PDB file of C-alpha atoms in Angstrom:
ATOM      1  CA  MET A   2     161.457 153.846 -37.068  1.00 47.00           C
ATOM      2  CA  ARG A   3     164.515 151.581 -37.564  1.00 52.00           C
ATOM      3  CA  ARG A   4     165.565 149.616 -34.711  1.00 55.00           C
ATOM      4  CA  ARG A   5     169.390 149.682 -34.098  1.00 57.00           C
ATOM      5  CA  ASP A   6     171.694 147.096 -33.916  1.00 59.00           C
ATOM      6  CA  ARG A   7     174.129 148.747 -31.255  1.00 60.00           C
ATOM      7  CA  ARG A   8     177.396 147.044 -30.586  1.00 65.00           C
ATOM      8  CA  GLY A   9     176.565 143.809 -32.290  1.00 65.00           C
ATOM      9  CA  ARG A  10     174.183 142.579 -29.716  1.00 65.00           C
ATOM     10  CA  GLY A  11     171.214 141.914 -31.854  1.00 65.00           C
ATOM     11  CA  ILE A  12     168.022 143.643 -32.476  1.00 61.00           C
ATOM     12  CA  ARG A  13     166.450 144.701 -28.838  1.00 64.00           C
ATOM     13  CA  GLY A  14     162.728 143.447 -28.653  1.00 66.00           C
ATOM     14  CA  PRO A  15     160.761 142.932 -25.751  1.00 64.00           C
ATOM     15  CA  LEU A  16     162.203 140.893 -22.830  1.00 63.00           C
ATOM     16  CA  VAL A  17     159.380 138.962 -21.508  1.00 64.00           C
ATOM     17  CA  PRO A  18     156.900 137.748 -24.321  1.00 68.00           C
ATOM     18  CA  SER A  19     153.138 139.655 -24.013  1.00 65.00           C
ATOM     19  CA  ASP A  20     151.180 136.598 -23.069  1.00 67.00           C
ATOM     20  CA  LEU A  21     152.756 136.543 -19.447  1.00 66.00           C
ATOM     21  CA  PRO A  22     151.615 138.303 -16.275  1.00 63.00           C
ATOM     22  CA  VAL A  23     154.889 139.871 -16.093  1.00 63.00           C
ATOM     23  CA  SER A  24     154.568 142.105 -18.862  1.00 62.00           C
ATOM     24  CA  ARG A  25     151.162 143.208 -17.867  1.00 71.00           C
ATOM     25  CA  SER A  26     151.183 146.650 -16.432  1.00 83.00           C
ATOM     26  CA  ARG A  27     150.148 147.603 -12.567  1.00 87.00           C
ATOM     27  CA  ALA A  28     147.056 149.193 -14.490  1.00 90.00           C
ATOM     28  CA  GLN A  29     146.046 146.609 -16.380  1.00 90.00           C
ATOM     29  CA  ALA A  30     146.688 144.209 -13.477  1.00 91.00           C
ATOM     30  CA  PHE A  31     143.884 146.492 -11.374  1.00 95.00           C
ATOM     31  CA  ASP A  32     141.768 146.663 -14.321  1.00 95.00           C
ATOM     32  CA  ASP A  33     141.523 142.603 -14.218  1.00 94.00           C
ATOM     33  CA  LEU A  34     140.752 142.741 -10.452  1.00 96.00           C
ATOM     34  CA  VAL A  35     137.996 145.021 -11.070  1.00 97.00           C
ATOM     35  CA  LEU A  36     136.917 143.124 -13.833  1.00 96.00           C
ATOM     36  CA  ASP A  37     136.858 139.683 -11.836  1.00 95.00           C
ATOM     37  CA  ALA A  38     134.806 141.228  -8.928  1.00 96.00           C
ATOM     38  CA  VAL A  39     132.322 142.930 -11.469  1.00 96.00           C
ATOM     39  CA  GLU A  40     131.859 139.571 -13.170  1.00 95.00           C
ATOM     40  CA  ARG A  41     131.532 138.008 -10.146  1.00 94.00           C
ATOM     41  CA  LEU A  42     128.606 139.986  -8.971  1.00 96.00           C
ATOM     42  CA  GLU A  43     127.118 140.350 -12.251  1.00 94.00           C
ATOM     43  CA  ARG A  44     126.427 136.798 -11.877  1.00 93.00           C
ATOM     44  CA  LEU A  45     124.545 137.200  -9.116  1.00 92.00           C
ATOM     45  CA  TRP A  46     122.874 140.405 -10.033  1.00 93.00           C
ATOM     46  CA  ALA A  47     122.613 140.255 -13.756  1.00 93.00           C
ATOM     47  CA  ARG A  48     119.041 142.301 -13.947  1.00 93.00           C
ATOM     48  CA  GLU A  49     120.187 144.974 -11.588  1.00 93.00           C
ATOM     49  CA  LEU A  50     123.440 145.566 -13.049  1.00 94.00           C
ATOM     50  CA  ALA A  51     122.345 146.033 -16.486  1.00 92.00           C
ATOM     51  CA  ASN A  52     122.657 149.427 -16.802  1.00 91.00           C
ATOM     52  CA  VAL A  53     125.291 150.103 -14.557  1.00 95.00           C
ATOM     53  CA  ASP A  54     129.086 150.979 -16.078  1.00 96.00           C
ATOM     54  CA  PHE A  55     131.976 150.120 -14.054  1.00 97.00           C
ATOM     55  CA  LEU A  56     135.273 152.672 -14.694  1.00 96.00           C
ATOM     56  CA  VAL A  57     138.752 152.706 -13.172  1.00 97.00           C
ATOM     57  CA  GLU A  58     140.848 156.113 -12.950  1.00 96.00           C
ATOM     58  CA  ASP A  59     143.709 156.675 -11.206  1.00 95.00           C
ATOM     59  CA  VAL A  60     142.761 159.013  -8.723  1.00 93.00           C
ATOM     60  CA  PRO A  61     139.831 161.138  -7.360  1.00 91.00           C
ATOM     61  CA  PRO A  62     139.449 164.430  -8.543  1.00 87.00           C
ATOM     62  CA  ILE A  63     140.362 166.995  -5.987  1.00 75.00           C
ATOM     63  CA  PRO A  64     137.712 169.630  -5.446  1.00 67.00           C
ATOM     64  CA  PHE A  65     138.660 173.241  -6.142  1.00 63.00           C
ATOM     65  CA  ARG A  66     138.042 174.418  -2.411  1.00 63.00           C
ATOM     66  CA  GLY A  67     137.782 171.453  -0.802  1.00 59.00           C
ATOM     67  CA  ASP A  68     138.864 170.405   2.525  1.00 61.00           C
ATOM     68  CA  LEU A  69     142.338 168.453   2.081  1.00 60.00           C
ATOM     69  CA  SER A  70     141.663 166.836   5.743  1.00 61.00           C
ATOM     70  CA  GLU A  71     138.917 164.476   3.923  1.00 68.00           C
ATOM     71  CA  THR A  72     139.760 161.016   3.585  1.00 81.00           C
ATOM     72  CA  ILE A  73     140.447 160.096  -0.023  1.00 85.00           C
ATOM     73  CA  PRO A  74     137.882 157.743  -1.353  1.00 91.00           C
ATOM     74  CA  PHE A  75     138.550 154.478  -3.157  1.00 95.00           C
ATOM     75  CA  SER A  76     135.340 154.662  -5.456  1.00 96.00           C
ATOM     76  CA  ARG A  77     132.505 156.849  -6.164  1.00 95.00           C
ATOM     77  CA  LEU A  78     128.973 156.048  -7.279  1.00 96.00           C
ATOM     78  CA  GLU A  79     127.322 158.428  -9.969  1.00 95.00           C
ATOM     79  CA  THR A  80     123.652 157.975 -11.269  1.00 93.00           C
ATOM     80  CA  ASP A  81     121.676 160.088 -13.927  1.00 89.00           C
ATOM     81  CA  PRO A  82     117.964 160.897 -14.091  1.00 89.00           C
ATOM     82  CA  GLU A  83     117.803 158.431 -17.376  1.00 87.00           C
ATOM     83  CA  GLY A  84     118.406 155.213 -14.997  1.00 82.00           C
ATOM     84  CA  ARG A  85     121.903 154.396 -15.687  1.00 91.00           C
ATOM     85  CA  ALA A  86     124.732 154.257 -12.942  1.00 95.00           C
ATOM     86  CA  ARG A  87     128.414 154.472 -13.004  1.00 96.00           C
ATOM     87  CA  ILE A  88     130.885 153.204 -10.491  1.00 97.00           C
ATOM     88  CA  ILE A  89     134.231 154.553 -10.488  1.00 97.00           C
ATOM     89  CA  VAL A  90     137.277 152.783  -8.868  1.00 98.00           C
ATOM     90  CA  TYR A  91     140.055 154.540  -7.955  1.00 97.00           C
ATOM     91  CA  ARG A  92     143.381 152.920  -8.582  1.00 97.00           C
ATOM     92  CA  ARG A  93     146.136 154.975  -6.733  1.00 96.00           C
ATOM     93  CA  PRO A  94     144.201 155.112  -3.178  1.00 95.00           C
ATOM     94  CA  VAL A  95     143.884 151.238  -3.348  1.00 96.00           C
ATOM     95  CA  GLU A  96     147.204 150.449  -4.235  1.00 95.00           C
ATOM     96  CA  MET A  97     148.571 152.925  -1.709  1.00 94.00           C
ATOM     97  CA  ARG A  98     146.534 151.240   1.026  1.00 94.00           C
ATOM     98  CA  THR A  99     147.476 147.853   0.309  1.00 94.00           C
ATOM     99  CA  LYS A 100     150.708 145.552   0.612  1.00 93.00           C
ATOM    100  CA  ASP A 101     150.496 142.610  -1.707  1.00 93.00           C
ATOM    101  CA  PRO A 102     148.444 141.441  -4.654  1.00 92.00           C
ATOM    102  CA  GLU A 103     145.820 139.202  -2.321  1.00 95.00           C
ATOM    103  CA  GLU A 104     144.932 142.233  -0.487  1.00 96.00           C
ATOM    104  CA  MET A 105     144.664 144.490  -3.479  1.00 96.00           C
ATOM    105  CA  ALA A 106     142.294 141.883  -4.845  1.00 96.00           C
ATOM    106  CA  LEU A 107     140.304 141.748  -1.213  1.00 96.00           C
ATOM    107  CA  LEU A 108     140.689 145.634  -1.130  1.00 97.00           C
ATOM    108  CA  VAL A 109     139.257 146.380  -4.580  1.00 97.00           C
ATOM    109  CA  HIS A 110     136.016 143.357  -4.193  1.00 97.00           C
ATOM    110  CA  GLU A 111     135.200 145.000  -1.249  1.00 96.00           C
ATOM    111  CA  THR A 112     135.037 148.673  -2.655  1.00 97.00           C
ATOM    112  CA  VAL A 113     132.774 147.173  -5.656  1.00 97.00           C
ATOM    113  CA  VAL A 114     130.576 145.129  -3.288  1.00 97.00           C
ATOM    114  CA  GLU A 115     129.925 148.767  -1.289  1.00 96.00           C
ATOM    115  CA  GLU A 116     129.115 150.776  -4.209  1.00 97.00           C
ATOM    116  CA  VAL A 117     126.804 148.166  -5.465  1.00 97.00           C
ATOM    117  CA  ALA A 118     124.929 147.347  -1.942  1.00 96.00           C
ATOM    118  CA  ASN A 119     124.830 151.712  -2.205  1.00 96.00           C
ATOM    119  CA  LEU A 120     123.423 151.445  -5.639  1.00 95.00           C
ATOM    120  CA  LEU A 121     120.959 148.703  -4.557  1.00 94.00           C
ATOM    121  CA  GLY A 122     120.112 150.033  -1.428  1.00 94.00           C
ATOM    122  CA  VAL A 123     120.957 147.048   0.585  1.00 95.00           C
ATOM    123  CA  GLU A 124     123.837 145.515   3.393  1.00 94.00           C
ATOM    124  CA  PRO A 125     127.199 144.689   1.764  1.00 93.00           C
ATOM    125  CA  GLU A 126     126.155 141.407   3.279  1.00 93.00           C
ATOM    126  CA  SER A 127     123.578 140.562   1.242  1.00 93.00           C
ATOM    127  CA  VAL A 128     125.597 141.663  -2.367  1.00 93.00           C
ATOM    128  CA  ASP A 129     127.966 138.861  -1.754  1.00 89.00           C
ATOM    129  CA  PRO A 130     126.810 136.421   1.005  1.00 83.00           C
ATOM    130  CA  GLU A 131     129.924 134.455  -0.069  1.00 76.00           C
ATOM    131  CA  ASN A 132     132.660 136.927   0.776  1.00 66.00           C
TER     132      ASN A 132
END
């Protein structure tokens, strides 16, 4: 595809270099928040989290005939018979509940800690005592 030089203004390109934080999408920034929370917990619980996959999805699945008065979850824990587990964090519900990036980072971290605590069968305070 050929780029056009309309009205003699020069060839269009990105407005911001790709290595600056401004160029990252909201989804990519959210992925980074989840990754930061997971890395922090993996330092504390490396062996226990070795068989756990952490995923980010935009929205939780809506049950076909579910009760719509239920609260929308921030995350979900799935386990299979082979001992693998998946923790899925939902981006849009978290974004809608927070006002600024710091609050979002805190909610993402709390959400990941709660799911890890559910997986390990311990209290969230013992999963990340510094938080």
